[in-house]
Coordinates of N, CA and C in Angstrom, one line a residue:
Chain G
X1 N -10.3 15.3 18.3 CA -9.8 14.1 17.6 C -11.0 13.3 17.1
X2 N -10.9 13.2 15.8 CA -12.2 12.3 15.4 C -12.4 10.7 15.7
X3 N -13.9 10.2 16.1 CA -14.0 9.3 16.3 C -13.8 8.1 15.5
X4 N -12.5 7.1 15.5 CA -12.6 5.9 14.2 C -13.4 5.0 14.6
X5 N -14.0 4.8 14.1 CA -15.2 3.3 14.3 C -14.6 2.4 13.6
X6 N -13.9 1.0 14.2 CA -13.6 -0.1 13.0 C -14.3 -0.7 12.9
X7 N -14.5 -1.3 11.6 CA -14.9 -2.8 11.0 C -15.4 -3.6 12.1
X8 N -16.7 -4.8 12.1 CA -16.5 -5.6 12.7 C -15.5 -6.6 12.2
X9 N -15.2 -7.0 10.7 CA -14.2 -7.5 10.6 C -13.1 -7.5 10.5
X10 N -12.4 -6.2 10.9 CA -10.9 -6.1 11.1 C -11.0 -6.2 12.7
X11 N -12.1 -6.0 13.4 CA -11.9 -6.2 15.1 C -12.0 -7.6 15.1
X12 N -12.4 -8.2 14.6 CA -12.3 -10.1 14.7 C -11.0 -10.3 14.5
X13 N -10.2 -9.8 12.7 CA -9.3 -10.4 13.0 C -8.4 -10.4 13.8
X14 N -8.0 -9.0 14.8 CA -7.4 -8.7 15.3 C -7.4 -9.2 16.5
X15 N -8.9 -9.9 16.7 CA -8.7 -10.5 17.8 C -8.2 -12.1 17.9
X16 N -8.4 -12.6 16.3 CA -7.7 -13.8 16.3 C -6.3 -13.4 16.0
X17 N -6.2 -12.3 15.8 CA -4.5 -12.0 15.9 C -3.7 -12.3 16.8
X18 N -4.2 -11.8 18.2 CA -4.1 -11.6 19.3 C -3.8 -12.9 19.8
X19 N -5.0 -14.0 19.7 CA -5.4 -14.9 20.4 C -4.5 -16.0 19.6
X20 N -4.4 -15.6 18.3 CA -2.8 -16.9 17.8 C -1.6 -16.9 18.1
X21 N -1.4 -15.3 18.6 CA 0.0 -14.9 19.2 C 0.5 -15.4 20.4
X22 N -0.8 -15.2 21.2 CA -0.9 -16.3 22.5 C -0.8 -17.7 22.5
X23 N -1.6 -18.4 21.8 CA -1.7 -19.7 21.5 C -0.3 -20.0 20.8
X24 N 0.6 -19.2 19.9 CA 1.6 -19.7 19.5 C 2.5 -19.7 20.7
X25 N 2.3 -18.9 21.5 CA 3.7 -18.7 22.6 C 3.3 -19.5 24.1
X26 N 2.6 -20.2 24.1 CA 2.1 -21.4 24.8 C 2.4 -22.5 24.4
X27 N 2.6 -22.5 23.0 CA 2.8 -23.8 22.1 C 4.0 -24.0 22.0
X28 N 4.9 -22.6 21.8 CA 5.8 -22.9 21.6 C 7.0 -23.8 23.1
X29 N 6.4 -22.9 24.3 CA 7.0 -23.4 25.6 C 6.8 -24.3 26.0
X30 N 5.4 -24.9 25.5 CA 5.3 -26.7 25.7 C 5.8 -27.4 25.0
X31 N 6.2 -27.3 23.7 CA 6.9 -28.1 23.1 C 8.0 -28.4 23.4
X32 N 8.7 -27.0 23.2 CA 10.2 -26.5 23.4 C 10.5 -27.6 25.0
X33 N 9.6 -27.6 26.1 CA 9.9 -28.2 27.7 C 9.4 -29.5 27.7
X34 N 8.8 -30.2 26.6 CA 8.2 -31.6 26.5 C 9.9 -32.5 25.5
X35 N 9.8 -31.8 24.7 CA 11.2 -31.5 23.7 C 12.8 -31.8 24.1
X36 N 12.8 -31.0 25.4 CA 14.3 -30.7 26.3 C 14.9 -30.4 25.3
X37 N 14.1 -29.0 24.3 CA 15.5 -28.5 23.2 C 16.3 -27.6 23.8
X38 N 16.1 -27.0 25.0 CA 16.6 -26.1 25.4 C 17.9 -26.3 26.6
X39 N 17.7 -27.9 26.8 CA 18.8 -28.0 27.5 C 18.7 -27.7 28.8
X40 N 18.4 -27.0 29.4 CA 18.4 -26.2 30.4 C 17.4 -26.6 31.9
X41 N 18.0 -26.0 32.7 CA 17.2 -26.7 33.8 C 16.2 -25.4 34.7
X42 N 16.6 -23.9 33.9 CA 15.9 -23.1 34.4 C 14.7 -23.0 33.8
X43 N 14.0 -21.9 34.3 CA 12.8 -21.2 33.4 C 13.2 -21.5 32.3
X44 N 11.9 -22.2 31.6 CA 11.8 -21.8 30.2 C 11.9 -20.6 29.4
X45 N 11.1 -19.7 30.2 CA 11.1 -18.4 29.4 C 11.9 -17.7 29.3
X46 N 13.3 -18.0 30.2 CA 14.5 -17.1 30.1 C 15.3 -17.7 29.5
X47 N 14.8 -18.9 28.4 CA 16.3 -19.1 27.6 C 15.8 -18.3 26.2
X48 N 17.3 -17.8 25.7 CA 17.1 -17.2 24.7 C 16.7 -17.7 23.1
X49 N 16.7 -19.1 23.4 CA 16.1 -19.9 22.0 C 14.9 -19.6 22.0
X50 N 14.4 -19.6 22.9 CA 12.8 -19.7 22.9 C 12.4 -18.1 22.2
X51 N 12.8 -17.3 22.8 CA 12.3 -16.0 22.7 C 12.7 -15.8 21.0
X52 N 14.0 -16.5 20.4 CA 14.6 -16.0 19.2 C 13.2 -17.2 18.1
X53 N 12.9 -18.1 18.7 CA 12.0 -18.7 17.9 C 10.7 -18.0 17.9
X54 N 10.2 -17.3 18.7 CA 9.1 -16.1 18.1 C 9.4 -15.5 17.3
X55 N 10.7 -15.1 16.9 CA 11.2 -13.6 16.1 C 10.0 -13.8 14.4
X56 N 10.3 -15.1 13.9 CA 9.3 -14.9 12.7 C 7.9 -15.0 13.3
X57 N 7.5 -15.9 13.7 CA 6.1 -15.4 13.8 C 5.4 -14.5 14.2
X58 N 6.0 -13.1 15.1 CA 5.6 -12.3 15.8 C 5.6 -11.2 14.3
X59 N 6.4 -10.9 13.4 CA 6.6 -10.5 12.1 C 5.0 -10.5 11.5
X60 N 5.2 -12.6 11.5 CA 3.7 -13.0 10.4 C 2.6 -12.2 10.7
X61 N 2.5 -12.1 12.3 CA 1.5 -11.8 12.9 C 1.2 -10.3 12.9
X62 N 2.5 -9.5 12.7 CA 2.7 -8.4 12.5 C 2.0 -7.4 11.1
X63 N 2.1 -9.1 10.4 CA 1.9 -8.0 8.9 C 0.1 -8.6 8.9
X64 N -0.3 -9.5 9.8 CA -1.6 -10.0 9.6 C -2.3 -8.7 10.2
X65 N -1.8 -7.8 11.1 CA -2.1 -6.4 11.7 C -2.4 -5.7 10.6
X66 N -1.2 -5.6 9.8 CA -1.3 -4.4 8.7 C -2.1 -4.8 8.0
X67 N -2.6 -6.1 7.5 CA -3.7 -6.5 6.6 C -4.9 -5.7 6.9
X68 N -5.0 -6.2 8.4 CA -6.4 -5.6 9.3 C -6.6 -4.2 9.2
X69 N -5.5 -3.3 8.8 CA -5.4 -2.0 8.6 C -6.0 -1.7 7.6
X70 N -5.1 -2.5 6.4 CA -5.4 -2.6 5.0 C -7.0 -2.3 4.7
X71 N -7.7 -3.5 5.2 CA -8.9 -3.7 4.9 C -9.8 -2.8 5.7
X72 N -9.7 -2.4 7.1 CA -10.3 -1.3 7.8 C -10.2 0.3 6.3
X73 N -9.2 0.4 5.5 CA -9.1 1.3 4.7 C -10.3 1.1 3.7
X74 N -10.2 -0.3 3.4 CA -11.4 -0.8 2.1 C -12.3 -0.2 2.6
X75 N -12.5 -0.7 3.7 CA -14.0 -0.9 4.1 C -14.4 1.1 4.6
X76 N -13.6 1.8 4.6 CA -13.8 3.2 4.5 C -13.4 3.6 3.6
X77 N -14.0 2.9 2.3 CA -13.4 3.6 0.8 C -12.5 4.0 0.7
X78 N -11.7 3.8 1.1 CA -10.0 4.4 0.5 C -9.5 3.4 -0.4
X79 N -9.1 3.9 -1.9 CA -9.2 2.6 -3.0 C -7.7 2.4 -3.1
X80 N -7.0 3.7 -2.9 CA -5.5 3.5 -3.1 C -5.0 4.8 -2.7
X81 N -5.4 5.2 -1.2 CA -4.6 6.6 -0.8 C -3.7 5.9 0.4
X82 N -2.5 7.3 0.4 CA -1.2 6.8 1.2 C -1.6 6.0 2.1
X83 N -2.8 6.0 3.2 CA -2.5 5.2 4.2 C -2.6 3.5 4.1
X84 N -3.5 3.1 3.0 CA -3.4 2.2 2.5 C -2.4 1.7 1.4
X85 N -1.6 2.3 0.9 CA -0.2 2.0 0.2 C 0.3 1.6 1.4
X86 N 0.2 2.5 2.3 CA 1.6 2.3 3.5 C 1.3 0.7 4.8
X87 N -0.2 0.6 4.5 CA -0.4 -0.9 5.2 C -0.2 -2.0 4.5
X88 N -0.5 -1.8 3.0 CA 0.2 -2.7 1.8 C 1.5 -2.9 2.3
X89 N 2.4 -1.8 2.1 CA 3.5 -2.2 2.2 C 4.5 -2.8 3.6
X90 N 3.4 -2.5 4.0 CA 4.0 -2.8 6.0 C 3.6 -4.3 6.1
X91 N 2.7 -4.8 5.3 CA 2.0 -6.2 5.2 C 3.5 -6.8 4.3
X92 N 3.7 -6.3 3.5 CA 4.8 -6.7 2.3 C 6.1 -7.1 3.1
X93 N 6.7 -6.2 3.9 CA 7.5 -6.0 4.1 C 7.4 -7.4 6.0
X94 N 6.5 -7.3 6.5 CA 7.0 -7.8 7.7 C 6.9 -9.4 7.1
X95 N 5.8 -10.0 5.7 CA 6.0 -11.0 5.8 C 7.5 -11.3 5.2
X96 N 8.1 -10.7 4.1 CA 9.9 -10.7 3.5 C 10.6 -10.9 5.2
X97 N 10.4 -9.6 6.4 CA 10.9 -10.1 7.3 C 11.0 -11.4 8.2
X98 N 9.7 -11.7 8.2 CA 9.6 -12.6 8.9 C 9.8 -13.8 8.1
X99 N 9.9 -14.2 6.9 CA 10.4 -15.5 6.1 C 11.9 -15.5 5.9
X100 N 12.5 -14.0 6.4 CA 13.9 -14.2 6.4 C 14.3 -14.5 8.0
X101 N 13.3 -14.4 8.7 CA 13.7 -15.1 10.0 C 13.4 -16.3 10.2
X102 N 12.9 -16.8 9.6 CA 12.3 -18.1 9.9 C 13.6 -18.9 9.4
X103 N 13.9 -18.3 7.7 CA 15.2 -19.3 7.0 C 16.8 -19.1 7.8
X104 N 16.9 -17.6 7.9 CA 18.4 -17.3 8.2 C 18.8 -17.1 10.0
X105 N 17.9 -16.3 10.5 CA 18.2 -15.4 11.9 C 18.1 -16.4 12.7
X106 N 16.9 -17.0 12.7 CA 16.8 -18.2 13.6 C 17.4 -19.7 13.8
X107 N 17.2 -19.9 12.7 CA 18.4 -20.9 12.8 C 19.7 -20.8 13.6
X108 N 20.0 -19.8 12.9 CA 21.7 -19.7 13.4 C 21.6 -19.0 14.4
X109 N 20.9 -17.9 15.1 CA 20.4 -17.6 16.5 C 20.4 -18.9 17.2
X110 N 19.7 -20.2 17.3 CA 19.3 -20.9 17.7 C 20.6 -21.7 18.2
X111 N 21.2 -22.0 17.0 CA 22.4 -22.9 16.8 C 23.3 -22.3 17.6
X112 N 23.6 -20.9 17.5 CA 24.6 -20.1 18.5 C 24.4 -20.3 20.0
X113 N 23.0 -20.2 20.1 CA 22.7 -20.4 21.8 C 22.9 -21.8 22.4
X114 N 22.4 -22.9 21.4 CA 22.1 -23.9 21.7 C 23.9 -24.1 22.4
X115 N 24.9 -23.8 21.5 CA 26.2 -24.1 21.5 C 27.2 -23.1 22.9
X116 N 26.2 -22.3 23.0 CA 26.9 -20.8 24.2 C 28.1 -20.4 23.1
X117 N 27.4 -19.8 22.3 CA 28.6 -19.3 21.0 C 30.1 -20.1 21.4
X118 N 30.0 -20.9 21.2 CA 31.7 -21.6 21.6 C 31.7 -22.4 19.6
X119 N 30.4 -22.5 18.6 CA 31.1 -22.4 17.5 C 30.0 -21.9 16.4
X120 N 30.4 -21.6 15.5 CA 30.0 -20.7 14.6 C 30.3 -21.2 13.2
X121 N 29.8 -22.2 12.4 CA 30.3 -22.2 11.0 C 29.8 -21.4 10.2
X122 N 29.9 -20.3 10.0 CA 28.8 -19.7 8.3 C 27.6 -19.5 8.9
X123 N 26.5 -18.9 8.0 CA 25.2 -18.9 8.7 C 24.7 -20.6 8.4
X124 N 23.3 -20.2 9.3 CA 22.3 -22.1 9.3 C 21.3 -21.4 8.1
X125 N 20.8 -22.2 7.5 CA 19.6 -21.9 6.3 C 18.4 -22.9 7.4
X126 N 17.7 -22.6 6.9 CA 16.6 -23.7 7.2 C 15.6 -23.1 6.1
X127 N 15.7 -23.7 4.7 CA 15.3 -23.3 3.6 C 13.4 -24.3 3.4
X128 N 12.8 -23.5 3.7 CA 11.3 -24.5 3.1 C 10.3 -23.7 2.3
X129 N 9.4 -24.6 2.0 CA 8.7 -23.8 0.7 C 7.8 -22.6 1.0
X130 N 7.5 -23.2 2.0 CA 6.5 -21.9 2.8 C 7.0 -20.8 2.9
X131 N 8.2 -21.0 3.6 CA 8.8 -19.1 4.0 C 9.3 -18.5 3.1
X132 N 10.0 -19.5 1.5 CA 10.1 -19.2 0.7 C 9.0 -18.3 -0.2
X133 N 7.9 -19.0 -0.2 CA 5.8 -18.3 -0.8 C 6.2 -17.5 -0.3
X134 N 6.0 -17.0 0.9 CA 5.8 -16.0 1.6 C 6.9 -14.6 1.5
X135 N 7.9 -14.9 1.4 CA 9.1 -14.0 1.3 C 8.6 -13.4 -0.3
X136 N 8.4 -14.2 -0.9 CA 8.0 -13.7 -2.4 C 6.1 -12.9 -2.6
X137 N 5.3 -13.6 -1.9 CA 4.3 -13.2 -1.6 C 4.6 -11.6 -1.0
X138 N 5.5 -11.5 0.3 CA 5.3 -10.1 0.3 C 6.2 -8.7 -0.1
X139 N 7.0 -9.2 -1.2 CA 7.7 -8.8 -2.3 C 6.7 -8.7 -3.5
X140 N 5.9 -9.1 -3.7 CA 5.3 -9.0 -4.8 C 4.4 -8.0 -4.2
X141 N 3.6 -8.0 -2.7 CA 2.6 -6.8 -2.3 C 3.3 -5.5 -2.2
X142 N 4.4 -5.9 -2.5 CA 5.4 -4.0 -2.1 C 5.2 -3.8 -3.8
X143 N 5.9 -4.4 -4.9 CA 5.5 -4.1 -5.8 C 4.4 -4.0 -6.1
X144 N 3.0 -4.6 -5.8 CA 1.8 -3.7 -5.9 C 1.2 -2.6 -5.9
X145 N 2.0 -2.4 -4.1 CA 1.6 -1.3 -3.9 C 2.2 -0.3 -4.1
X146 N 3.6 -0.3 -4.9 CA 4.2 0.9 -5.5 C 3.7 1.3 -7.0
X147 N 3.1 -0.2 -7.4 CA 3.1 0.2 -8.7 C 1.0 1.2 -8.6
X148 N 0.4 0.7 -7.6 CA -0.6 1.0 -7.3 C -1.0 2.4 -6.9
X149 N 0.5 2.9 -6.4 CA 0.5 4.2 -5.9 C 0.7 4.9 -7.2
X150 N 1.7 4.6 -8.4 CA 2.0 5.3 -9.3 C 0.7 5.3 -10.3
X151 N -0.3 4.0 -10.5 CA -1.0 4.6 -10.8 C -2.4 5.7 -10.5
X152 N -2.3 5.5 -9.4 CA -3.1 6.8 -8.2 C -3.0 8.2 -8.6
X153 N -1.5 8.1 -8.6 CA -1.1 9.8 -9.0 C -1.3 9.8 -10.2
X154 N -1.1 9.1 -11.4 CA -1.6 9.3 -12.7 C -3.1 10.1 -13.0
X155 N -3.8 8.9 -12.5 CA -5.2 9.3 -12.1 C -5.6 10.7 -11.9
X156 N -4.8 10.5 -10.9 CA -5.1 12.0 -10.3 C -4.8 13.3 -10.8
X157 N -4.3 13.2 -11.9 CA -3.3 14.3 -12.7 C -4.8 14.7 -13.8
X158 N -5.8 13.4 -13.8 CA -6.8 13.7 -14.7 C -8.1 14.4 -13.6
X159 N -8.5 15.6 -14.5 CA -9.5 16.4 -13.7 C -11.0 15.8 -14.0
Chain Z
X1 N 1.9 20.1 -25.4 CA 1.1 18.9 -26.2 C 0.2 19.5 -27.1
X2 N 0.0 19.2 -28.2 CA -0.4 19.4 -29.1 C -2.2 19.6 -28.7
X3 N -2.7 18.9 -27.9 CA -4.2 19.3 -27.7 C -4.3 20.3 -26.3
X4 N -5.1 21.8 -26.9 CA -5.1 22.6 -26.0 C -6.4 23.1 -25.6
X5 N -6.7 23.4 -24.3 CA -7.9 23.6 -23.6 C -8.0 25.0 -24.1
X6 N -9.5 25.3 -24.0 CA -9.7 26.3 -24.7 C -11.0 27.0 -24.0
X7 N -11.1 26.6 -23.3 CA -11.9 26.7 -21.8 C -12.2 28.0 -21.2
X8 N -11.0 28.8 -21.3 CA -10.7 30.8 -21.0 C -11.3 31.3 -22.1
X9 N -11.2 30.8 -23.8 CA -12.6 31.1 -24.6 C -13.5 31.1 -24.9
X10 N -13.8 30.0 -24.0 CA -15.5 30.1 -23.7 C -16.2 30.6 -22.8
X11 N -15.5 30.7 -21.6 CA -15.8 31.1 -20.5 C -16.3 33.2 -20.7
X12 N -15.1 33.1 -21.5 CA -15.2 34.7 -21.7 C -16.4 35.0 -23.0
X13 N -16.7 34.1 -23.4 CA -17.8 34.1 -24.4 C -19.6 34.1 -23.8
X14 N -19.0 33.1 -23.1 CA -20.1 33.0 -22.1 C -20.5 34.4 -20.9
X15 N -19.5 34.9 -20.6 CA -19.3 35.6 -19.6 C -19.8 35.2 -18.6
X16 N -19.3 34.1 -18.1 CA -19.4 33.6 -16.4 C -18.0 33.4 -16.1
X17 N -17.8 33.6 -14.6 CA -16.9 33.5 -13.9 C -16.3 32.1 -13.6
X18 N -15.0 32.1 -13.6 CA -14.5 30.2 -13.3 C -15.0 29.8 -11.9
X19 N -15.2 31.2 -11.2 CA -15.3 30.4 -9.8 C -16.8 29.5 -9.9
X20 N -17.8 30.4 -10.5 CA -19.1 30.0 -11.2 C -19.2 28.0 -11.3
X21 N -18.2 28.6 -12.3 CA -18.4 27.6 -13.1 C -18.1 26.2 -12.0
X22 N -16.9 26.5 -11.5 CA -16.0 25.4 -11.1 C -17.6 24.8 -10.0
X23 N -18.0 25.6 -9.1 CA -18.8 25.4 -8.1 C -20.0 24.5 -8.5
X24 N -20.4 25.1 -10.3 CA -21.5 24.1 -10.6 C -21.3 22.9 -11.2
X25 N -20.0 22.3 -11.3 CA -19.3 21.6 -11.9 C -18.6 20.5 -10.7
X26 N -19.1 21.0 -9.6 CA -18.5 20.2 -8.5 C -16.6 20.6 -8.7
X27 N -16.0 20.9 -8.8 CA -14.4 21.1 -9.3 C -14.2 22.1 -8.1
X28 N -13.0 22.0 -7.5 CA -12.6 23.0 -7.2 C -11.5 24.0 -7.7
X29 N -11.6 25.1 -7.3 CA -11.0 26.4 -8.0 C -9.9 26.1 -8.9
X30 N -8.9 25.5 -7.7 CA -7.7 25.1 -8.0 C -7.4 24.2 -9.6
X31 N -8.7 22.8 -9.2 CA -8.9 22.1 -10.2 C -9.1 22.5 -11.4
X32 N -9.7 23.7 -11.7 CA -10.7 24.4 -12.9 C -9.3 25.2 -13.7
X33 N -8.7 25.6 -12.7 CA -7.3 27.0 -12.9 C -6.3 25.5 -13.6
X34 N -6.2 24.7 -12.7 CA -5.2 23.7 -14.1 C -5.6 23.0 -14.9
X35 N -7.0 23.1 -15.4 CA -7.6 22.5 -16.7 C -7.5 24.1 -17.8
X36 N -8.1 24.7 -17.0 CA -7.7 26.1 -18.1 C -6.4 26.4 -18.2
X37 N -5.3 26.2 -17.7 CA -3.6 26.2 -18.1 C -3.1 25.0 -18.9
X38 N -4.0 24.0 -19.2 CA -3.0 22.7 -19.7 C -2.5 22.3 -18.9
X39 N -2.4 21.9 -17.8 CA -1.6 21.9 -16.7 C -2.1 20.5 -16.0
X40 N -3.0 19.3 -16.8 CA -3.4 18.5 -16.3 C -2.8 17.6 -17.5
X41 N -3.0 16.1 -17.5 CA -2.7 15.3 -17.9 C -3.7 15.0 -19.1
X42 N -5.2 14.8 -18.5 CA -6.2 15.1 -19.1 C -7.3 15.3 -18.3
X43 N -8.4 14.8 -19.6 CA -9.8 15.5 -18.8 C -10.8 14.0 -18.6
X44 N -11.6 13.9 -17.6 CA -12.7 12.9 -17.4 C -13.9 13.3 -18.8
X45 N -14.5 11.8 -18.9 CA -15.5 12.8 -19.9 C -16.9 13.0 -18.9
X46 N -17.1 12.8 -18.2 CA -18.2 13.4 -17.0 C -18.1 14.7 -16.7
X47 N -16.7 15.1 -16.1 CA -16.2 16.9 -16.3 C -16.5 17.3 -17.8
X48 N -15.9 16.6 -18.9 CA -16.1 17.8 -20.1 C -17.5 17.7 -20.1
X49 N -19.0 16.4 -20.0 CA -19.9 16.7 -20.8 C -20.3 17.9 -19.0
X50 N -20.1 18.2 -18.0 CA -20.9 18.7 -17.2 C -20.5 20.0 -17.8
X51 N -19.0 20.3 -18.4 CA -18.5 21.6 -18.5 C -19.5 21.9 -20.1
X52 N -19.9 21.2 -20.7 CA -20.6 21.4 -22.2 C -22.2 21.9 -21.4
X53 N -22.6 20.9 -20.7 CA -23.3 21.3 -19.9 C -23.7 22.8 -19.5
X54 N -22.8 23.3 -18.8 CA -22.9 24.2 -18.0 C -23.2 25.6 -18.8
X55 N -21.7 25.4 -20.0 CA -21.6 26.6 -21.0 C -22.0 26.3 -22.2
X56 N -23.1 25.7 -22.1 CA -23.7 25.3 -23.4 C -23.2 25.1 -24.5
X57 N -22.0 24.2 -24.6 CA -21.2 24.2 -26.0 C -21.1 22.2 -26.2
X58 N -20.2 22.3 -27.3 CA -19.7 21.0 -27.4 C -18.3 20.5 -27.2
X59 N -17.7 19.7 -27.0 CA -16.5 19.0 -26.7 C -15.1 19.9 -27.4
X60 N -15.9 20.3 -29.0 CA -15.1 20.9 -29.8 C -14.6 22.4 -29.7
X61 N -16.0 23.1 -28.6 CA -15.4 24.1 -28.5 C -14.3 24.8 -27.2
X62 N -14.6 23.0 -26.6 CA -13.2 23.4 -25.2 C -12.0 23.2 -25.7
X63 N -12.1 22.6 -26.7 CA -10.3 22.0 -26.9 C -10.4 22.4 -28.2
X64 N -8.9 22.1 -28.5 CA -8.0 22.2 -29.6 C -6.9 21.6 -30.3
X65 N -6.6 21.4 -31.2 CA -5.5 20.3 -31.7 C -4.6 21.2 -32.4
X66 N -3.4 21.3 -32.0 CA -2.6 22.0 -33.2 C -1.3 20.7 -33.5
X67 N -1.8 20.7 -34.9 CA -1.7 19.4 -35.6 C 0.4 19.1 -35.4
X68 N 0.7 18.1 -35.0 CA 1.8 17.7 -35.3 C 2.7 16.4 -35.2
X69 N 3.2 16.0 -36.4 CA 3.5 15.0 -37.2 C 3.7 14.4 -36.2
X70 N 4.7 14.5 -35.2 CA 5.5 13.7 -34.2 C 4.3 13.1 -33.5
X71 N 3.4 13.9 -33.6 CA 2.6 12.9 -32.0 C 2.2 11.2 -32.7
X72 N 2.7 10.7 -33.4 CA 1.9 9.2 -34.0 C 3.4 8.6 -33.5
X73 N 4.8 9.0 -33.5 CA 5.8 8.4 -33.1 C 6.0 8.7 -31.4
X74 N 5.4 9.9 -30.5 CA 5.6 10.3 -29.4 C 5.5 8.9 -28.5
X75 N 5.6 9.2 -27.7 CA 5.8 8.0 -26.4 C 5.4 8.7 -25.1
X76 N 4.7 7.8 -24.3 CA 3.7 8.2 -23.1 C 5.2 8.7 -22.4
X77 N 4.7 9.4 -21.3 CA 5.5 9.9 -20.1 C 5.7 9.0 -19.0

């Protein structure tokens, strides 16, 4: 198996990847227990709001991985071959995910637990501008990176 | 398409071998075999001038045009 040497700068960011993942999920159980959003008199970490309020940022942080992929490709000359289309689009795609958790899943996750499903109106939005950028941000990097693939294979058709 | 490589009559004018050729041209076999079929989209001009290069000709005598009206109305692929 050949040896991959990364980047020193995709190993940094991965390690501030790491280390905001942590810091967000420390942040989040102090707030959430300073807060009393959770109602509850057990463990914090075993209520299910808590864990459904990671669901988007664990995504963000997800596609900040594929980024780190991404650029480990730059940085070994790969200008636009599959595996870099395919961290483009994994970057594309977990931020769309994770902005549609932030607006739709969570909320009304949230709202359901907070209530012990006893009521349900419709879904919750929790519409803001940010997750909005970002849902379009990584819709626009999938279209990049399809339209970046197509022109690759063009290219390539010339000898 | 109206512009055709012409590459198999030079080669044989020349009398070298494509594999020859392809090797001193950096190209591989495969690559050389679908430039001499038409079988590419087009050509780099680094490949044609290395291929003018190689078999001592000009641009004019790899290719060919066989003229027709439609290509000024045609549309990319």
């Amino acid at each position: 198996m050949p040896k991959v040497s990364l980047p020193i700068s995709v190993i940094l960011i991965r390690i501030v990847i790491v280390a905001v993942w942590l810091s967000f999920f420390f942040e989040q159980a102090g707030a959430r227990a300073l807060l009393h959003l959770d109602a509850s008199d057990g463990p914090l970490l075993k209520t299910p709001a808590y864990w459904v309020s990671l669901v988007a940022p664990s995504f963000f942080l997800g596609g900040l991985w594929a980024a780190s992929r991404a650029l480990s490709r730059v940085k070994q000359g790969d200008t636009f071959g599959p595996a870099m289309v395919c961290a483009l689009k994994n970057f594309g795609y977990a931020l769309m995910l994770g902005a549609f958790a932030a607006i739709v899943v969570q909320p009304s996750l949230i709202h359901l637990f907070a209530n012990g499903f006893t009521e349900m109106r419709g879904v919750r939005f929790d519409i803001d501008v940010e997750n909005v950028t970002l849902a379009l941000v990584g819709m626009t990097l999938i279209l990049l990176a399809r339209q970046g693939q197509q022109l690759k294979t063009t290219l390539d058709e010339f000898v | 398409m109206p512009v055709r490589v012409t590459l198999d009559v030079m080669l044989a004018r020349r009398k070298v071998r494509a594999r020859d050729v392809a090797e001193q041209i950096g190209l591989s076999e495969t690559q050389l075999s679908l430039l001499r079929t038409g079988k590419v989209r087009g050509m780099r001009f680094d490949t044609l001038s290395k291929l003018c290069l190689v078999l001592e000709c000009v641009p004019g005598d790899l290719l060919d045009y066989d003229r027709d009206d439609m290509d000024l109305t045609a549309k990319e692929d």
